[in-house]
mmCIF file of C-alpha atoms and ligand atoms in Angstrom:
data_model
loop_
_atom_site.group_PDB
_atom_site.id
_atom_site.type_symbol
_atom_site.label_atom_id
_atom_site.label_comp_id
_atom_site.label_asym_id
_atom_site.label_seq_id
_atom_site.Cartn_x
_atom_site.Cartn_y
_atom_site.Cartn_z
ATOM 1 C CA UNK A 23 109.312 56.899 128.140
ATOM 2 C CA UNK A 24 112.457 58.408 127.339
ATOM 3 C CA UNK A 25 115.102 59.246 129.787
ATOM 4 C CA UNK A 26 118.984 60.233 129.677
ATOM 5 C CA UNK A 27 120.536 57.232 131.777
ATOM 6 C CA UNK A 28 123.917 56.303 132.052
ATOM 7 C CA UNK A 29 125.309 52.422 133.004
ATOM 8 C CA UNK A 30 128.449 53.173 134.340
ATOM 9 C CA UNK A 31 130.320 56.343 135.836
ATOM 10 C CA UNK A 32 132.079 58.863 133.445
ATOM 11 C CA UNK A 33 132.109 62.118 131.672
ATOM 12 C CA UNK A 34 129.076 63.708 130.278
ATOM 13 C CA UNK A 35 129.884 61.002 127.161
ATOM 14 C CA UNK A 36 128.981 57.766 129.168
ATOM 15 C CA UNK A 37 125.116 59.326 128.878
ATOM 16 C CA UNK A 38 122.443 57.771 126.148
ATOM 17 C CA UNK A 39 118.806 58.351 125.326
ATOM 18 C CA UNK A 40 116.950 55.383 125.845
ATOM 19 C CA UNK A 41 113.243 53.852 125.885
ATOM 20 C CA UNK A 42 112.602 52.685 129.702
ATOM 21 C CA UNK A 43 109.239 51.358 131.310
ATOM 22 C CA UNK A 44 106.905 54.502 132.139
ATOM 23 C CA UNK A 45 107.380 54.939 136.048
ATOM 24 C CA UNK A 46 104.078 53.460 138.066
ATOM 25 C CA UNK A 47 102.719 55.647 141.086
ATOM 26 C CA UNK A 48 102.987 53.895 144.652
ATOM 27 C CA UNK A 49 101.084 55.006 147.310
ATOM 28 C CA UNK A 50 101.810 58.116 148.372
ATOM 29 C CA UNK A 51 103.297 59.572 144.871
ATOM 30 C CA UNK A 52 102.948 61.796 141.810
ATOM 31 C CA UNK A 53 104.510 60.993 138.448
ATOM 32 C CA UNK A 54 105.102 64.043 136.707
ATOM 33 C CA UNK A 55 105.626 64.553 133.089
ATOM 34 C CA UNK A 56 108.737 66.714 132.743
ATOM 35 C CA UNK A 57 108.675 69.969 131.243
ATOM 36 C CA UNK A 58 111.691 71.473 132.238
ATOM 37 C CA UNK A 59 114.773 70.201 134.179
ATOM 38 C CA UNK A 60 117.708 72.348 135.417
ATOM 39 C CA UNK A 61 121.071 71.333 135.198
ATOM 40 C CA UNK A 62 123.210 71.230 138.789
ATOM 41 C CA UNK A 63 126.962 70.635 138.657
ATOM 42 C CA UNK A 64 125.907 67.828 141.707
ATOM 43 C CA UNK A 65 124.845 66.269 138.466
ATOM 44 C CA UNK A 66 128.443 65.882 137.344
ATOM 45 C CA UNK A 67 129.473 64.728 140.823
ATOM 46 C CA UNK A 68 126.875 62.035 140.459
ATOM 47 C CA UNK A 69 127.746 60.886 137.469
ATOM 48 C CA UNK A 70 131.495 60.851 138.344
ATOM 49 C CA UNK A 71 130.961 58.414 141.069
ATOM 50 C CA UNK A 72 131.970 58.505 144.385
ATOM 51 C CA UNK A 73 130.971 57.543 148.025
ATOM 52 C CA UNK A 74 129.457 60.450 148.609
ATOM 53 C CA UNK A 75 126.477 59.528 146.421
ATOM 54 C CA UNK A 76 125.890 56.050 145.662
ATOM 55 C CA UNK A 77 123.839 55.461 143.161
ATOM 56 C CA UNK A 78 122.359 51.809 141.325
ATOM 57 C CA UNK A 79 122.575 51.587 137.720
ATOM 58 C CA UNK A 80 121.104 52.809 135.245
ATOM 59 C CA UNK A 81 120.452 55.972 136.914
ATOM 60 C CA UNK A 82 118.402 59.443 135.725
ATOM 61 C CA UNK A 83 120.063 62.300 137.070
ATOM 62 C CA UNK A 84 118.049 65.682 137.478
ATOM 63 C CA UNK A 85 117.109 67.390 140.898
ATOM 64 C CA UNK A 86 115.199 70.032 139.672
ATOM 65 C CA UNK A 87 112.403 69.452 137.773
ATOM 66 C CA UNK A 88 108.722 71.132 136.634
ATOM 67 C CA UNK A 89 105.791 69.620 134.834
ATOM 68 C CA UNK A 90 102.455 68.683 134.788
ATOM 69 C CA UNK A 91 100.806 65.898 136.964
ATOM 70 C CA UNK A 92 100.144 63.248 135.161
ATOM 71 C CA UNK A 93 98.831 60.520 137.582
ATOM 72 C CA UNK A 94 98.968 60.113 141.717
ATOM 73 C CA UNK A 95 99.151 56.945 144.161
ATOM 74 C CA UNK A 96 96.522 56.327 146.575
ATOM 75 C CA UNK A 97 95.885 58.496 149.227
ATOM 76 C CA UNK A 98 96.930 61.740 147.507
ATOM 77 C CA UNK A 99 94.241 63.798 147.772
ATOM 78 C CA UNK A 100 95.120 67.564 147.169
ATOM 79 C CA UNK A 101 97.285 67.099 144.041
ATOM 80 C CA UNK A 102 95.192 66.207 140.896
ATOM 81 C CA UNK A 103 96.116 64.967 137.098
ATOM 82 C CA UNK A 104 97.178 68.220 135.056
ATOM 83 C CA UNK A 105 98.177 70.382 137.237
ATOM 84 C CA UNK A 106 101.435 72.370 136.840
ATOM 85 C CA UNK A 107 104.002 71.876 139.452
ATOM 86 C CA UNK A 108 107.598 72.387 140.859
ATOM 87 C CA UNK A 109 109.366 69.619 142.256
ATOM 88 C CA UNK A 110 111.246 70.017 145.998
ATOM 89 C CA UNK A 111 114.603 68.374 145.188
ATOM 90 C CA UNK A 112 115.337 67.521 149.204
ATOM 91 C CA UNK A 113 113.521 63.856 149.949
ATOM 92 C CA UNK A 114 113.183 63.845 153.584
ATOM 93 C CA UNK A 115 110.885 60.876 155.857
ATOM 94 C CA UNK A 116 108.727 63.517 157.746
ATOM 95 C CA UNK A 117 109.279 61.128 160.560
ATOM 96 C CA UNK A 118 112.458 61.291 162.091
ATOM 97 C CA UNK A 119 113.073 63.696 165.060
ATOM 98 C CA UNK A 120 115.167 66.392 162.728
ATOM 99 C CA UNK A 121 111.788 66.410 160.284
ATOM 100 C CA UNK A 122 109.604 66.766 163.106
ATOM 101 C CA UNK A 123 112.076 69.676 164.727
ATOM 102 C CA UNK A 124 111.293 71.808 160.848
ATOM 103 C CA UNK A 125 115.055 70.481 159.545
ATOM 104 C CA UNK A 126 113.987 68.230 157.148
ATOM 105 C CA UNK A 127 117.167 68.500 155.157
ATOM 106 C CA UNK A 128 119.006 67.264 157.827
ATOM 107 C CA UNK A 129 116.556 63.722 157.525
ATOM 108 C CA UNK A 130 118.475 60.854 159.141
ATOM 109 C CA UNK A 131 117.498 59.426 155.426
ATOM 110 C CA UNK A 132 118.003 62.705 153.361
ATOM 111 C CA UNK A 133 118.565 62.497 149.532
ATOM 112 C CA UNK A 134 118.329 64.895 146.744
ATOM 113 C CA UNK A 135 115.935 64.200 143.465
ATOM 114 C CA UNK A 136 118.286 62.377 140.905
ATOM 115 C CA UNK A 137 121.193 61.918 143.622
ATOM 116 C CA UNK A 138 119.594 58.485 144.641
ATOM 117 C CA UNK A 139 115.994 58.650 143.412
ATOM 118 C CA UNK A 140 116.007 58.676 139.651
ATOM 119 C CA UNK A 141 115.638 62.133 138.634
ATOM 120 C CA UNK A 142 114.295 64.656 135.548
ATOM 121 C CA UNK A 143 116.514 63.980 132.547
ATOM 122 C CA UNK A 144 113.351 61.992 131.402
ATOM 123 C CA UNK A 145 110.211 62.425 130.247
ATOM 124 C CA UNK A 146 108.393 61.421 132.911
ATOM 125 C CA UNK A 147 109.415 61.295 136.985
ATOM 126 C CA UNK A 148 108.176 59.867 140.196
ATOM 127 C CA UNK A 149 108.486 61.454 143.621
ATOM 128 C CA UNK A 150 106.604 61.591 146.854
ATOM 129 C CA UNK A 151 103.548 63.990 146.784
ATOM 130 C CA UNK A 152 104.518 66.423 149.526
ATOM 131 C CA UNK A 153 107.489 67.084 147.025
ATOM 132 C CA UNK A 154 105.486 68.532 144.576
ATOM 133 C CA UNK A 155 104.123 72.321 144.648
ATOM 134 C CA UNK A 156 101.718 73.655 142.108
ATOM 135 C CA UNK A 157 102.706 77.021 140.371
ATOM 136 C CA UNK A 158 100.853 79.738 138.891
ATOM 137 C CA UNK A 159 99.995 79.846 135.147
ATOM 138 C CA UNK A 160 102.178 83.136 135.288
ATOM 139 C CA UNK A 161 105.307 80.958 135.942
ATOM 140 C CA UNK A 162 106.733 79.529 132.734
ATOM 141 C CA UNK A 163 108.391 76.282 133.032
ATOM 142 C CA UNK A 164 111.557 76.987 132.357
ATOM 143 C CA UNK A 165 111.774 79.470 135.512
ATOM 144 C CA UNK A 166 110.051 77.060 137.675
ATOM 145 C CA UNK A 167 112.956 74.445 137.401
ATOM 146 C CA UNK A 168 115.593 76.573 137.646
ATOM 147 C CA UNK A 169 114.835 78.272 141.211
ATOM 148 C CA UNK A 170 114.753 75.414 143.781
ATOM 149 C CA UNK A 171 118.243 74.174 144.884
ATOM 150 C CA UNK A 172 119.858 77.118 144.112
ATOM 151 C CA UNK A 173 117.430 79.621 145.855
ATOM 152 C CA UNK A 174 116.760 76.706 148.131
ATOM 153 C CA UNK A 175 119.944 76.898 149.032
ATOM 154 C CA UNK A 176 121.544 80.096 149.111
ATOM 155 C CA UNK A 177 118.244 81.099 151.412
ATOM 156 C CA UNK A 178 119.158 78.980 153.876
ATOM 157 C CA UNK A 179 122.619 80.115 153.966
ATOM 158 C CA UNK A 180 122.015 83.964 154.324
ATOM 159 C CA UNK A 181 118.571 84.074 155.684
ATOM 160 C CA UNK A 182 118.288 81.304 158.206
ATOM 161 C CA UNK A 183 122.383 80.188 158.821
ATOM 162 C CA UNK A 184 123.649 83.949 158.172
ATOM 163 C CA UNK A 185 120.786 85.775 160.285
ATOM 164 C CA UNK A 186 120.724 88.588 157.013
ATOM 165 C CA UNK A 187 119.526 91.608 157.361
ATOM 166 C CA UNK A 188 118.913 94.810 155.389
ATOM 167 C CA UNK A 189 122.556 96.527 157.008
ATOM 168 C CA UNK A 190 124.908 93.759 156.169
ATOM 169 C CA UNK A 191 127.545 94.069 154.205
ATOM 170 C CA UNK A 192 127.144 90.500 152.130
ATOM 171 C CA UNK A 193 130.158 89.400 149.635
ATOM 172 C CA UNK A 194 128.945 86.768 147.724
ATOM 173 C CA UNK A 195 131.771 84.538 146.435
ATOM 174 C CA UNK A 196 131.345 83.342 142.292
ATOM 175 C CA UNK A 197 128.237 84.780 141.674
ATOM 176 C CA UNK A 198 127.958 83.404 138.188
ATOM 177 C CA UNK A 199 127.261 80.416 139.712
ATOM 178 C CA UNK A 200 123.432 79.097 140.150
ATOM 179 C CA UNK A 201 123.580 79.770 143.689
ATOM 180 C CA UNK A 202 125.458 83.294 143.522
ATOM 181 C CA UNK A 203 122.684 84.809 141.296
ATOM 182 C CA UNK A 204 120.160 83.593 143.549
ATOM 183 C CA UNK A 205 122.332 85.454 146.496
ATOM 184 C CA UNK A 206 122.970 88.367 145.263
ATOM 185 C CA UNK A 207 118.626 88.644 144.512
ATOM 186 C CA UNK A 208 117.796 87.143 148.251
ATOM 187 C CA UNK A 209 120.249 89.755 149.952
ATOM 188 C CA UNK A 210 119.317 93.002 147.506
ATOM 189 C CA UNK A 211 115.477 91.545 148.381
ATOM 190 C CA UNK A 212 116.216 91.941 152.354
ATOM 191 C CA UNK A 213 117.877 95.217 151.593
ATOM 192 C CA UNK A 214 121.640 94.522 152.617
ATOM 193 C CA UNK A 215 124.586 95.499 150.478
ATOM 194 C CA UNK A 216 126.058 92.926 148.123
ATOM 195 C CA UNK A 217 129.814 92.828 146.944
ATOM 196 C CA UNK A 218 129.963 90.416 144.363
ATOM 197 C CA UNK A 219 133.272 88.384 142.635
ATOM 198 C CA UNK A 220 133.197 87.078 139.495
ATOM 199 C CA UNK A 221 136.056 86.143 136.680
ATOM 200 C CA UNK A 222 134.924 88.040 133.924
ATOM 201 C CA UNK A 223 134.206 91.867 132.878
ATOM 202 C CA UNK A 224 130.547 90.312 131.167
ATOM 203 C CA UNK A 225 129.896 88.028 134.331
ATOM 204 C CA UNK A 226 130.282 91.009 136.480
ATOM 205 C CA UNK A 227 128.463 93.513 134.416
ATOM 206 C CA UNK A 228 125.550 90.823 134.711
ATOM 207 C CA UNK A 229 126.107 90.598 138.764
ATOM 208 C CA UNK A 230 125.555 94.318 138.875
ATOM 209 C CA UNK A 231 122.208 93.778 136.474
ATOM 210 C CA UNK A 232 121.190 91.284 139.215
ATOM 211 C CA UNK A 233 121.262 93.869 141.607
ATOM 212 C CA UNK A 234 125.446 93.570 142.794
ATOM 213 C CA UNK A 235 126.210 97.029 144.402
ATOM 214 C CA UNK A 236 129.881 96.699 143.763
ATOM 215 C CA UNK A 237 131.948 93.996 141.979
ATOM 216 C CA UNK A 238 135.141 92.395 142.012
ATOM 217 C CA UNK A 239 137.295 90.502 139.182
ATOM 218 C CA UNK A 240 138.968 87.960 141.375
ATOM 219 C CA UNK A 241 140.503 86.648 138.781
ATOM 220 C CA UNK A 242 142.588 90.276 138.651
ATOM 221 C CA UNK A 243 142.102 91.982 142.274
ATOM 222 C CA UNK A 244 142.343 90.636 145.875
ATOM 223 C CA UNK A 245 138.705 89.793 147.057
ATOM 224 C CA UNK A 246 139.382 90.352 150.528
ATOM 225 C CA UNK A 247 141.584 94.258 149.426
ATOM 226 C CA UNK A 248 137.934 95.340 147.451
ATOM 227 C CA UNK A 249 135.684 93.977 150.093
ATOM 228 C CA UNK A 250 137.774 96.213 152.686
ATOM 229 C CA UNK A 251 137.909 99.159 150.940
ATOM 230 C CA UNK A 252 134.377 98.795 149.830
ATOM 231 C CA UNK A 253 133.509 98.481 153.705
ATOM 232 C CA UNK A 254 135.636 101.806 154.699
ATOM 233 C CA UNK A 255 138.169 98.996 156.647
ATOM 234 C CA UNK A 256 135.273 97.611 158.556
ATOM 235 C CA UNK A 257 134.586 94.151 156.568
ATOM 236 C CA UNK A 258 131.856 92.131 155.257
ATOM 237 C CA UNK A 259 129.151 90.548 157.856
ATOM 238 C CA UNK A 260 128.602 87.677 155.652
ATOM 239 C CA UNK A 261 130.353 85.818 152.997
ATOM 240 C CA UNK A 262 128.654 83.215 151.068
ATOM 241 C CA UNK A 263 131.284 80.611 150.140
ATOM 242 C CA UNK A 264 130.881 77.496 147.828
ATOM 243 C CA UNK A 265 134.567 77.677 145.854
ATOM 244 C CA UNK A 266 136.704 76.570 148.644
ATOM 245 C CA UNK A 267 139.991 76.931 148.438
ATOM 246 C CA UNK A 268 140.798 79.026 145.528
ATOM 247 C CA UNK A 269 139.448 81.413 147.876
ATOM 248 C CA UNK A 270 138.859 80.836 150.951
ATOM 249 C CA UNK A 271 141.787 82.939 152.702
ATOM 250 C CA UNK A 272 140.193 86.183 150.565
ATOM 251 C CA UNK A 273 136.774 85.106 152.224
ATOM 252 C CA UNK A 274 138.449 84.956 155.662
ATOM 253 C CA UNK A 275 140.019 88.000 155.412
ATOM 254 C CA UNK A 276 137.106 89.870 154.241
ATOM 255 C CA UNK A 277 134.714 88.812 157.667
ATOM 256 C CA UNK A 278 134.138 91.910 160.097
ATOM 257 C CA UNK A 279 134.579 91.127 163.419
ATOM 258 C CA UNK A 280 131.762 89.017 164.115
ATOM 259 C CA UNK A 281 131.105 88.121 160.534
ATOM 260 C CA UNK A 282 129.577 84.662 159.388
ATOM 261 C CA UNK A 283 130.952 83.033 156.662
ATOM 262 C CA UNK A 284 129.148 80.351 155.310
ATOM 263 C CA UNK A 285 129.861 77.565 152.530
ATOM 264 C CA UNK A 286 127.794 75.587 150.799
ATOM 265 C CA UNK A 287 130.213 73.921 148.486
ATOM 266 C CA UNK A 288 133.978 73.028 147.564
ATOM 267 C CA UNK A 289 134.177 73.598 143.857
ATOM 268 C CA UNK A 290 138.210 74.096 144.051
ATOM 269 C CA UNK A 291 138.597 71.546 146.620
ATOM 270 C CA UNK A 292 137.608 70.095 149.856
ATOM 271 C CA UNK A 293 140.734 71.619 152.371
ATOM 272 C CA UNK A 294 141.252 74.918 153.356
ATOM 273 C CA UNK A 295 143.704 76.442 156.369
ATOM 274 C CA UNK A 296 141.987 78.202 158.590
ATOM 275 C CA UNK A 297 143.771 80.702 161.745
ATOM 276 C CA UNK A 298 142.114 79.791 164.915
ATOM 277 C CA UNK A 299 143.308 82.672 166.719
ATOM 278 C CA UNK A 300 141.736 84.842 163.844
ATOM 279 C CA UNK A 301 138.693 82.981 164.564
ATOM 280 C CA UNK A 302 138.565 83.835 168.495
ATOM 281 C CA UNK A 303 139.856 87.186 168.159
ATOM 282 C CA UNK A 304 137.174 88.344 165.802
ATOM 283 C CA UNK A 305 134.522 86.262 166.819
ATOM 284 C CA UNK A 306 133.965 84.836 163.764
ATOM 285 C CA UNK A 307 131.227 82.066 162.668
ATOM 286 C CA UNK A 308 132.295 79.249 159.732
ATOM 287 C CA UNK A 309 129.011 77.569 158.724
ATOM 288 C CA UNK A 310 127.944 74.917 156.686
ATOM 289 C CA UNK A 311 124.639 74.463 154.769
ATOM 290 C CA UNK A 312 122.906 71.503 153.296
ATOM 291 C CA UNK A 313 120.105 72.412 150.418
ATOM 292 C CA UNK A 314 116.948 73.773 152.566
ATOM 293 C CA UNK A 315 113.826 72.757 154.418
ATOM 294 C CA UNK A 316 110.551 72.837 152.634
ATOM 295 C CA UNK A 317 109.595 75.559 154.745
ATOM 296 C CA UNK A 318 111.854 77.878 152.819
ATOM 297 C CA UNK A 319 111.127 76.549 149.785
ATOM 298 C CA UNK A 320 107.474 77.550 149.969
ATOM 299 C CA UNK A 321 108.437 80.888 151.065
ATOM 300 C CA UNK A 322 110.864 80.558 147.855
ATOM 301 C CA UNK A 323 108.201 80.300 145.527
ATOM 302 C CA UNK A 324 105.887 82.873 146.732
ATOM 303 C CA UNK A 325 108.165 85.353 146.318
ATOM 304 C CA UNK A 326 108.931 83.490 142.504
ATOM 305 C CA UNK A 327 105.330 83.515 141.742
ATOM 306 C CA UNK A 328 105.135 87.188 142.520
ATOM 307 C CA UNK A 329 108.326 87.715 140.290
ATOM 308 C CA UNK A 330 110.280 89.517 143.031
ATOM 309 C CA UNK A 331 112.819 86.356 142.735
ATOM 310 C CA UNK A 332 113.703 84.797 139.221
ATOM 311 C CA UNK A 333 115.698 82.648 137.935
ATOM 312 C CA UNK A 334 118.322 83.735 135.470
ATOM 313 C CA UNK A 335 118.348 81.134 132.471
ATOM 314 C CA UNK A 336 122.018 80.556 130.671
ATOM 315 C CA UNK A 337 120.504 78.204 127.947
ATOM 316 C CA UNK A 338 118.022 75.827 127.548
ATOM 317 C CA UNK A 339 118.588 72.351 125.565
ATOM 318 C CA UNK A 340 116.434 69.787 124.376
ATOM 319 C CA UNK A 341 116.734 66.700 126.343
ATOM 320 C CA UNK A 342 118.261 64.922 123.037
ATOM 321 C CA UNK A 343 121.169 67.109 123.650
ATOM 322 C CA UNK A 344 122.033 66.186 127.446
ATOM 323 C CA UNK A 345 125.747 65.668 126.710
ATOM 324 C CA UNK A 346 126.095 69.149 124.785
ATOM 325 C CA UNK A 347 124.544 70.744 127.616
ATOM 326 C CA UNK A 348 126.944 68.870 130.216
ATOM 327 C CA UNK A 349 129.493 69.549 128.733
ATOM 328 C CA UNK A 350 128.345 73.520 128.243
ATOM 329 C CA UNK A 351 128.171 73.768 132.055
ATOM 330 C CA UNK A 352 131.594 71.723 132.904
ATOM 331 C CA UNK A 353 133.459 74.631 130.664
ATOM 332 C CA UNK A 354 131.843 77.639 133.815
ATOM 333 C CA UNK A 355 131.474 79.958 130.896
ATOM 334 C CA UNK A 356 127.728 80.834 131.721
ATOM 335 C CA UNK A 357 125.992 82.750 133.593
ATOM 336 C CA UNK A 358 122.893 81.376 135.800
ATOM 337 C CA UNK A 359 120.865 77.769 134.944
ATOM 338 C CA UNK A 360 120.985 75.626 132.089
ATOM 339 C CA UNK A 361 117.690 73.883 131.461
ATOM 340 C CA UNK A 362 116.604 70.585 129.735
ATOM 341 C CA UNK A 363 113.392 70.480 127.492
ATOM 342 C CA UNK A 364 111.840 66.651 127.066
HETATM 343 ZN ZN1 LIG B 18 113.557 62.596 158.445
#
């Protein structure tokens, strides 16, 4: 098959199409021919290098992936060849005592699809059956690999970590991002009010077409000023965070007493300063969230399959073009997923 591997760390430029052996199914897994893979900028860290995720080389990157099954390992029984599936990106044991407890993303052995496995910048991938959903005809491939980390994610940080609900005042932080269009859906889909930043006068006017009641340039305005005002001096309940420090003290400022904030992600950086006596005083929560279980994910794509969540695609690129596409999402200028085609 063909896949996009690289042999050493780098840029998006240390990244070739070559001819590797087909991937065999092992017990217990699905090989999946690739019809879609969405870009992650956890790709880039990847690729980079670092401790945080070791890798052997070559390596495939690609967490989120759809396609069509194209054989299974013994023992799988309710997935059969041709049938059109999402990938989970989250590979968790389903043994240890935080899979049993229903926080399988918190596995003792947790990885993420192309973050140690090898992942969907190929034409064919193999993962562990209960990763793999089927989807509905109705869901076009292309949508189907561009929802799970990103709605994965930003689920579990306002619906399960940030206790949502249809009230709350929600300021979600870079909503250009993958993750920040998926927030500002999840909280207009539970109701609540969303205040959303962006750098641009065409990224906002696209966070208001996602469903943004207000906007702010942050680039031109103080976050936490607009989120104030917007809140008649009352503040935001939640913030979702995944920038870091570029703005953190704006996302501080902008909690109501006893707001959540909640980060995902350090895009600017991995320190922030944070006033403990603001925290006590105010009763405020800081909390962190790792990807999701696969509970929310199949909640996730019911409410995909019944297109009351989608996916917002930037660009799609054929796999041949994996360093153009790269190096499209390292420049930030789009807005939502960018998407391989094998
Ligand atoms: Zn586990």
């Amino acid at each position: 098959m063909k896949a996009a591997i690289f042999k050493e760390h780098g840029g998006p430029e240390t990244i070739q199409i070559a001819t590797v052996p087909d991937p065999k199914p092992d017990a217990g897994d699905v090989i999946v021919q690739v019809k879609a893979c969405a870009l992650n900028h956890l790709d880039l860290w990847v690729l980079k290098g670092g401790p945080a995720y070791p890798v052997g080389l070559p390596h495939v990157l690609g967490a989120d992936v759809s396609g069509v099954i194209e054989a299974v390992g013994k023992g799988v029984s309710d997935l059969k060849r041709g049938q059109r599936v999402v990938i989970a990106p989250g590979v968790s044991c389903f043994q240890c005592d935080r899979c049993k407890a229903g926080q399988d993303n918190l596995c003792e052995t947790y990885s993420i699809l192309g973050a140690k496995l090898w992942g969907g910048y190929a034409e064919k991938v193999k993962v562990p059956a209960v990763n793999v959903f089927p989807i509905p005809d109705s869901l076009p491939f292309e949508e189907a690999a561009a929802f799970p980390l990103t709605f994965l994610t930003a689920w579990h940080m306002l619906v399960t970590r940030g206790g949502l609900k249809r009230w709350h005042y929600v300021l979600v932080v870079g909503a250009s991002s993958g993750v920040g269009t998926a927030a500002i859906q999840i909280a207009k889909l539970h109701g609540a009010f969303v205040l959303a930043t962006a750098t641009s006068d065409e990224k906002l006017q696209q966070a208001r077409a996602l469903g943004a009641d207000a906007v702010v340039d942050s680039s031109k305005d103080s976050i936490a000023h607009v989120a104030r005002a917007w809140t008649q001096k009352r503040g935001v309940d939640i913030v979702f965070e995944h920038v870091g420090p570029a703005t953190w003290d704006q996302s501080v400022g902008s909690l109501a007493p006893g707001g959540r904030l909640i980060t995902c992600g350090a895009t600017t950086g991995p320190e922030v300063k944070l006033d403990l006596r603001y925290v006590f005083s105010r009763e405020l929560a800081i909390l962190g969230a790792r990807m999701g279980t696969r509970a929310e994910l199949h909640d996730i794509l019911s409410l995909i399959a019944a297109k009351k969540l989608r996916a917002k695609i930037a660009k799609t690129f054929p796999l041949a073009d994996v360093r153009a596409a790269l190096e499209y999402m390292e420049q930030r200028r789009h807005f939502g997923k960018i998407v391989l085609i094998p």
